[in-house]
mmCIF file of C-alpha atoms in Angstrom:
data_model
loop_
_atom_site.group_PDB
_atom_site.id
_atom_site.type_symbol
_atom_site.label_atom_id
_atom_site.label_comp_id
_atom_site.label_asym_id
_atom_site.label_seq_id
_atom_site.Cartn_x
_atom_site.Cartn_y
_atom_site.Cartn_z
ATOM 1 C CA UNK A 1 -32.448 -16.128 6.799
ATOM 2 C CA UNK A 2 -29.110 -14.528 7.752
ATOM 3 C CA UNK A 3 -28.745 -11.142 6.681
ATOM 4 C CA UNK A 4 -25.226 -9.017 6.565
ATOM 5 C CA UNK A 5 -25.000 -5.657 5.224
ATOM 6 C CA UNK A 6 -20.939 -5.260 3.918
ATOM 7 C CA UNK A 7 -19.991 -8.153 6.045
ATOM 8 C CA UNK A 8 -22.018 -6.870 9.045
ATOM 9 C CA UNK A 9 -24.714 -8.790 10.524
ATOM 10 C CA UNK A 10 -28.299 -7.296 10.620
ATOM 11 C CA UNK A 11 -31.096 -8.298 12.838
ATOM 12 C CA UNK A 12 -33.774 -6.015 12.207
ATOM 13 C CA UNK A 13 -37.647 -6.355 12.540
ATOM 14 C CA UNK A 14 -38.214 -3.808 9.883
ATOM 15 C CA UNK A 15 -36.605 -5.952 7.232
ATOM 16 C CA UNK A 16 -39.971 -8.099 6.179
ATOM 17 C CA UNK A 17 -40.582 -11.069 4.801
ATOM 18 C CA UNK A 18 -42.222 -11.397 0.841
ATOM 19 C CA UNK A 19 -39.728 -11.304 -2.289
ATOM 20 C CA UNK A 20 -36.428 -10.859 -2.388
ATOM 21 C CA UNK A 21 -36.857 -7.803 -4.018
ATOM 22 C CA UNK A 22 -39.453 -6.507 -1.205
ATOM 23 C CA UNK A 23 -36.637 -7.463 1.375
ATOM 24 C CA UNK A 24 -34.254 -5.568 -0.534
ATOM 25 C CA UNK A 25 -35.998 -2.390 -0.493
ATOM 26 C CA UNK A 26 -36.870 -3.058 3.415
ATOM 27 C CA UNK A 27 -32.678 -3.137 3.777
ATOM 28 C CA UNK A 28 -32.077 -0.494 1.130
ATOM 29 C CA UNK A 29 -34.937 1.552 3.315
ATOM 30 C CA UNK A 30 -33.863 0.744 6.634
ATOM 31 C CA UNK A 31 -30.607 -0.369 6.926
ATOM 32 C CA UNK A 32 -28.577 1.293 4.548
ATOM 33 C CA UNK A 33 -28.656 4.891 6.462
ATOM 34 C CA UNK A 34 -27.705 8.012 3.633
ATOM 35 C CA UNK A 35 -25.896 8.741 1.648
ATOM 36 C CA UNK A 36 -25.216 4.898 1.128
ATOM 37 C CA UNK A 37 -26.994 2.750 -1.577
ATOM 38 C CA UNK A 38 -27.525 -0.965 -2.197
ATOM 39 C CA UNK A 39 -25.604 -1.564 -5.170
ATOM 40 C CA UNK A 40 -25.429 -5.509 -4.860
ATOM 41 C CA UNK A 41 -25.932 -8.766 -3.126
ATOM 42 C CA UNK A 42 -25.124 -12.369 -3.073
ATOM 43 C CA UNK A 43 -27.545 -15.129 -1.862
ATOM 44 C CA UNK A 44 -26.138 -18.201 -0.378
ATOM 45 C CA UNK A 45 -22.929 -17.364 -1.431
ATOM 46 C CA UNK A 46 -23.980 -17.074 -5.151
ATOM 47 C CA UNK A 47 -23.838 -13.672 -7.220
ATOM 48 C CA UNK A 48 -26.344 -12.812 -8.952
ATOM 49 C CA UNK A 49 -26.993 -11.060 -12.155
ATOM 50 C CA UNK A 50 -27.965 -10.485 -15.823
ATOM 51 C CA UNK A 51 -30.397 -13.137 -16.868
ATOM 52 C CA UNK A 52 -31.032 -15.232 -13.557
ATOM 53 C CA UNK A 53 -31.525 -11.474 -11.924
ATOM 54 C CA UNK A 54 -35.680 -11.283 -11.983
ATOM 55 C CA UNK A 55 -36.487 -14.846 -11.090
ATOM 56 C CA UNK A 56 -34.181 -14.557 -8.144
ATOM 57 C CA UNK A 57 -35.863 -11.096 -7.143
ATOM 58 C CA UNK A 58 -39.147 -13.168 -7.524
ATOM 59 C CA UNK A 59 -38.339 -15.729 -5.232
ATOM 60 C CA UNK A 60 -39.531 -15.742 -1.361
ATOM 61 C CA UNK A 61 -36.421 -14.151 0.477
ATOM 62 C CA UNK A 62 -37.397 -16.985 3.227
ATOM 63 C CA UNK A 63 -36.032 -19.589 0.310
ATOM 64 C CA UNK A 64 -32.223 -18.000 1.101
ATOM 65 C CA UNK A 65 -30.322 -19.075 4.232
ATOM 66 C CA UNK A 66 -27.418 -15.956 3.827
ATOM 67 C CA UNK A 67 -28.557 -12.908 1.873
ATOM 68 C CA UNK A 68 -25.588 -10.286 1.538
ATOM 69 C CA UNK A 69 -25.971 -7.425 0.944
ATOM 70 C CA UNK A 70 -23.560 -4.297 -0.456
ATOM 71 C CA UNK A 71 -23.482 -0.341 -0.505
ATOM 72 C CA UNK A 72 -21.905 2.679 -1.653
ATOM 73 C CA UNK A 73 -22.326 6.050 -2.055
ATOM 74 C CA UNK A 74 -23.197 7.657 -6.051
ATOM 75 C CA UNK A 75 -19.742 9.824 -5.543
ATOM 76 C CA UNK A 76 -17.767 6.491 -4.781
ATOM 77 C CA UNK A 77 -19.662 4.505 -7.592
ATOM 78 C CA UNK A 78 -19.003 7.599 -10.071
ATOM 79 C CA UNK A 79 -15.161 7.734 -9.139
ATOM 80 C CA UNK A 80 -14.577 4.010 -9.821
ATOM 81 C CA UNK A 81 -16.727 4.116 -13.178
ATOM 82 C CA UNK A 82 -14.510 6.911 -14.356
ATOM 83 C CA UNK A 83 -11.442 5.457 -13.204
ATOM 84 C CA UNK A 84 -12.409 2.502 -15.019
ATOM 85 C CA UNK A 85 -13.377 4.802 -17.903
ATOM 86 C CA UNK A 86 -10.226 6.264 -18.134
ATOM 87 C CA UNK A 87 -8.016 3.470 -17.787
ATOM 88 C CA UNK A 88 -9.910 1.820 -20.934
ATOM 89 C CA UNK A 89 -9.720 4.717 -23.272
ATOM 90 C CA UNK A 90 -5.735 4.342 -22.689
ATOM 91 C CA UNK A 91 -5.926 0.772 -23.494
ATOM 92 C CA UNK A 92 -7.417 2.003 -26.923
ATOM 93 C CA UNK A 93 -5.571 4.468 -27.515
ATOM 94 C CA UNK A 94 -2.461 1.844 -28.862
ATOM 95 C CA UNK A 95 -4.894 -0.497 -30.511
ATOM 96 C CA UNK A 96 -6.782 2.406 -32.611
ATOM 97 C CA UNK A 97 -3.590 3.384 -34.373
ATOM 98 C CA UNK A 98 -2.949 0.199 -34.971
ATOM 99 C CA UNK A 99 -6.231 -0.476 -36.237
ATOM 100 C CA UNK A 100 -5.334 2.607 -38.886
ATOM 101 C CA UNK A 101 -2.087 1.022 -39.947
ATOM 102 C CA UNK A 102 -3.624 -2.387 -40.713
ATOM 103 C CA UNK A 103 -6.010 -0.625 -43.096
ATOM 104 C CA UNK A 104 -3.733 1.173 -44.678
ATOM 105 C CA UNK A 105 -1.751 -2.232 -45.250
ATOM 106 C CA UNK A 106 -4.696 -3.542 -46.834
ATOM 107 C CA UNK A 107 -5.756 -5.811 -43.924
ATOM 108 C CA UNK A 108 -9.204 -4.566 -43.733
ATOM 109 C CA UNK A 109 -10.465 -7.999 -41.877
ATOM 110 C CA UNK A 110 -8.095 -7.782 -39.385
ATOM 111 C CA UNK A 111 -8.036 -4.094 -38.830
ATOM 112 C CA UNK A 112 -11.858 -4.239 -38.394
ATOM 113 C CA UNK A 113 -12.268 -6.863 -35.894
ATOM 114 C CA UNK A 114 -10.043 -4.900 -33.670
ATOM 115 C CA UNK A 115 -11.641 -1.936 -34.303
ATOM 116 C CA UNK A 116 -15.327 -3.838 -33.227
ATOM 117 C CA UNK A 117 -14.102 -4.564 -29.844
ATOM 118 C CA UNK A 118 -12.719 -0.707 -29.229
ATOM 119 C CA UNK A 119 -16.591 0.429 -30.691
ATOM 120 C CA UNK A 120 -17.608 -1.934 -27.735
ATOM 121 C CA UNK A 121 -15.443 -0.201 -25.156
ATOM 122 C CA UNK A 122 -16.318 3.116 -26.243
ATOM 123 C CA UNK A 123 -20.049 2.458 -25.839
ATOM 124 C CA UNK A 124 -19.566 1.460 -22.569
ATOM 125 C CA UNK A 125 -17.632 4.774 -21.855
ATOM 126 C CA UNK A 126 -20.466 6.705 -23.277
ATOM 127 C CA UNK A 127 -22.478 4.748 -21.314
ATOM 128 C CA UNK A 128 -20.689 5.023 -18.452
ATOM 129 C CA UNK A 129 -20.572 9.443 -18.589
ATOM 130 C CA UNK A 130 -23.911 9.149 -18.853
ATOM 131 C CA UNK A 131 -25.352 6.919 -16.091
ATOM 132 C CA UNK A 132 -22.901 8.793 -13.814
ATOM 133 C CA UNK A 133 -23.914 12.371 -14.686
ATOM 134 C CA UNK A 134 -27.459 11.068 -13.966
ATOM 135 C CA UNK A 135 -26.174 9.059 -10.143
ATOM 136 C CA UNK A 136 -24.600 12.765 -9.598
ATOM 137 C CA UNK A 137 -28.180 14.585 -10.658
ATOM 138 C CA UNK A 138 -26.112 16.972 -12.525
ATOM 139 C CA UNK A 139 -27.116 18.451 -15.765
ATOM 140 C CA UNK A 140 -24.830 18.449 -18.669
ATOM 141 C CA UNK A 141 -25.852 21.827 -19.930
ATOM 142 C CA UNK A 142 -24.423 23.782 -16.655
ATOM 143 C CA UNK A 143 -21.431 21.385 -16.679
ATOM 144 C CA UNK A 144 -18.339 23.456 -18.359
ATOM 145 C CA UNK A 145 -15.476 21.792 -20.043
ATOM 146 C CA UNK A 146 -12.650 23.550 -21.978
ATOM 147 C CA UNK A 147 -15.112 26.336 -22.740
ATOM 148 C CA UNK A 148 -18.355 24.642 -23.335
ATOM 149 C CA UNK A 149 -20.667 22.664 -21.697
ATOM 150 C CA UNK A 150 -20.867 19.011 -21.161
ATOM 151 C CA UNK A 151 -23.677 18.604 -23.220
ATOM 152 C CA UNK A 152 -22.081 20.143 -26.243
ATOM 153 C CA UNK A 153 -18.574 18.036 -25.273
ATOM 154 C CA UNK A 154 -20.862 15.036 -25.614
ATOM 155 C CA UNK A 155 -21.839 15.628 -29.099
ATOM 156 C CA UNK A 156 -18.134 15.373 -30.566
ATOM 157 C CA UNK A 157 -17.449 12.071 -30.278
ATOM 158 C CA UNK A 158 -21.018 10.956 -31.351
ATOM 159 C CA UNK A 159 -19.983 12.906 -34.536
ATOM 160 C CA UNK A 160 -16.977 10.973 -35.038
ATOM 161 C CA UNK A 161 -18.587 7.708 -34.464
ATOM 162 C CA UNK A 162 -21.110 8.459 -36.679
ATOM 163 C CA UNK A 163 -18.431 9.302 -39.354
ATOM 164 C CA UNK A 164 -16.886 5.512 -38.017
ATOM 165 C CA UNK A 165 -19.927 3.894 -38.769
ATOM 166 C CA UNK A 166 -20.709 5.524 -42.220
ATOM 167 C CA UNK A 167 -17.254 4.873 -43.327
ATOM 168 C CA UNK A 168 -17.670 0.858 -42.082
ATOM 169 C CA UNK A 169 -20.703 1.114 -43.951
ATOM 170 C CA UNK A 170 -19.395 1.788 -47.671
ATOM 171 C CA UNK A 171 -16.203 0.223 -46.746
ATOM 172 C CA UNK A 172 -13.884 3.244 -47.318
ATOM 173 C CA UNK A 173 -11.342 2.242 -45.420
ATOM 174 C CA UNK A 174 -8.998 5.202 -46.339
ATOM 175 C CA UNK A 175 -11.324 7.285 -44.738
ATOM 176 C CA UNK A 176 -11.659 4.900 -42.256
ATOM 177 C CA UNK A 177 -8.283 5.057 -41.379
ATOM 178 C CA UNK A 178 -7.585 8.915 -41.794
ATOM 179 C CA UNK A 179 -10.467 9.328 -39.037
ATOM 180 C CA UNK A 180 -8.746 6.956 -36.440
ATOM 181 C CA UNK A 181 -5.462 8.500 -37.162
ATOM 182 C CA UNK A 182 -6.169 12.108 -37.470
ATOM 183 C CA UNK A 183 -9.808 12.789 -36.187
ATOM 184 C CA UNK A 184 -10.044 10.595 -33.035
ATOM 185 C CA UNK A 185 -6.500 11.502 -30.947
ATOM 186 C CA UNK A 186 -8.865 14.639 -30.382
ATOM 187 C CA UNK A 187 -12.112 13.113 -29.108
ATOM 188 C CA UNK A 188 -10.012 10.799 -27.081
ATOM 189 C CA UNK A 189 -8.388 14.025 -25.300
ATOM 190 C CA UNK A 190 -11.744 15.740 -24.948
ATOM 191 C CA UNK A 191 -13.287 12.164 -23.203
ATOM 192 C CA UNK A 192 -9.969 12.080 -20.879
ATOM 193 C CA UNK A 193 -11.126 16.027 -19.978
ATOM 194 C CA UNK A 194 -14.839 14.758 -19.688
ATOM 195 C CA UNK A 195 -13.969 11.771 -17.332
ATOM 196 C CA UNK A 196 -11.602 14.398 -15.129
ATOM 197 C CA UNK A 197 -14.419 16.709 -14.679
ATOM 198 C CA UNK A 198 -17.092 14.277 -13.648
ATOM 199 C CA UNK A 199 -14.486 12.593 -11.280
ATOM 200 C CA UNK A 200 -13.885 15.919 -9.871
ATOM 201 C CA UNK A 201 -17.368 16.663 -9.243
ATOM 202 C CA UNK A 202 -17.930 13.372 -7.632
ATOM 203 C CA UNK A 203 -14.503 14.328 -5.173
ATOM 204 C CA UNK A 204 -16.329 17.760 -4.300
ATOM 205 C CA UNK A 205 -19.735 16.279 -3.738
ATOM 206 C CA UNK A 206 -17.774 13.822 -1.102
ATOM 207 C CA UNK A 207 -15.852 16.270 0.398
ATOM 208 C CA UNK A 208 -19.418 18.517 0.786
ATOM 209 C CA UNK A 209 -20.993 15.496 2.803
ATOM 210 C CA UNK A 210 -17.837 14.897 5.079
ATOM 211 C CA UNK A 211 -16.168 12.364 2.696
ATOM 212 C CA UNK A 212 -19.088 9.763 4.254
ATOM 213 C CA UNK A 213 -17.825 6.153 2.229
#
């Protein structure tokens, strides 16, 4: 098996045999010197992911002719997944008022089903806050912003999803709209302050280990 490590190829006795997952952690171990971190890999050409992602780890690495491999470091990871972050919470920024103005027209179906795919982005900017504060080992209650800590920042727009969801529930879609139009330009601001701050930490954690990419 051929092994390259970003487009570099590896011959190294270290790297063993076994599963592919045992041969990653050999590379990951070995070849992928700090602060760098195996955060993907194709095999034969092939990407591979979600469901086909254990049986492939499973396999003998021996069954692969090319395995490539791919790193980063958690600061570059955590800049991209708040750039990404950031540049979807703009896209729904348009789409939520609009959302507002369709229920206040009375086009609750319509209104709604754009509203379910900005409740899908949003999770994933949650989502995204949180797996990065935890790449960055930084805890949210020592984490200021505008006054407050993180981990109290992170509470307010839970709160106002929670109100989302409630209102969804009993169909009150005048509430429903007042929230998107009055409550959530707010929470919006405070996640564009939230994303800033964790980029910035993830800047001054590169610049502490000599910008290393």
């Amino acid at each position: 098996m051929d092994l390259f490590v970003d487009d570099k190829k590896v011959d190294d006795d270290r790297v063993v045999g076994g599963t592919l997952a045992e041969t990653l952690h050999d590379v990951q171990a070995h070849c992928c010197p700090p602060p760098r971190i195996l955060v993907g890999f194709r095999c034969d050409g092939a990407e591979v992911a979600g469901a086909a992602m254990a049986s492939t780890l499973s396999r003998p690495a021996g069954s692969f002719e090319l395995l490539e491999v791919f790193t980063s470091t958690r600061e570059d990871l955590v800049a991209d997944a708040m750039n990404q972050a950031s540049a979807s919470l703009e896209e729904t920024e348009g789409v939520t008022q609009n959302v507002a103005e369709l229920l206040m027209e009375g086009k609750a179906a319509e209104g709604i089903a754009r509203l379910g795919e900005c409740l899908r982005i949003w999770q994933q900017i949650h989502d995204a806050v949180a797996k990065s504060l935890e790449l960055l080992r930084l805890n949210p209650a020592q984490v200021m912003v505008r006054d407050e800590s993180l981990f109290t920042a992170l509470e307010r727009p839970k709160d106002v999803l929670l109100q989302i969801k409630a209102a969804l529930q009993s169909q009150d879609y005048v509430l429903l709209a007042d929230i998107l139009q009055f409550e959530f330009a707010e929470v919006t601001d405070l996640w564009h302050t939230m994303i800033a701050r964790i980029r910035q930490e993830a800047d001054d954690l590169r610049a502490v280990s000599g910008g290393a990419t």
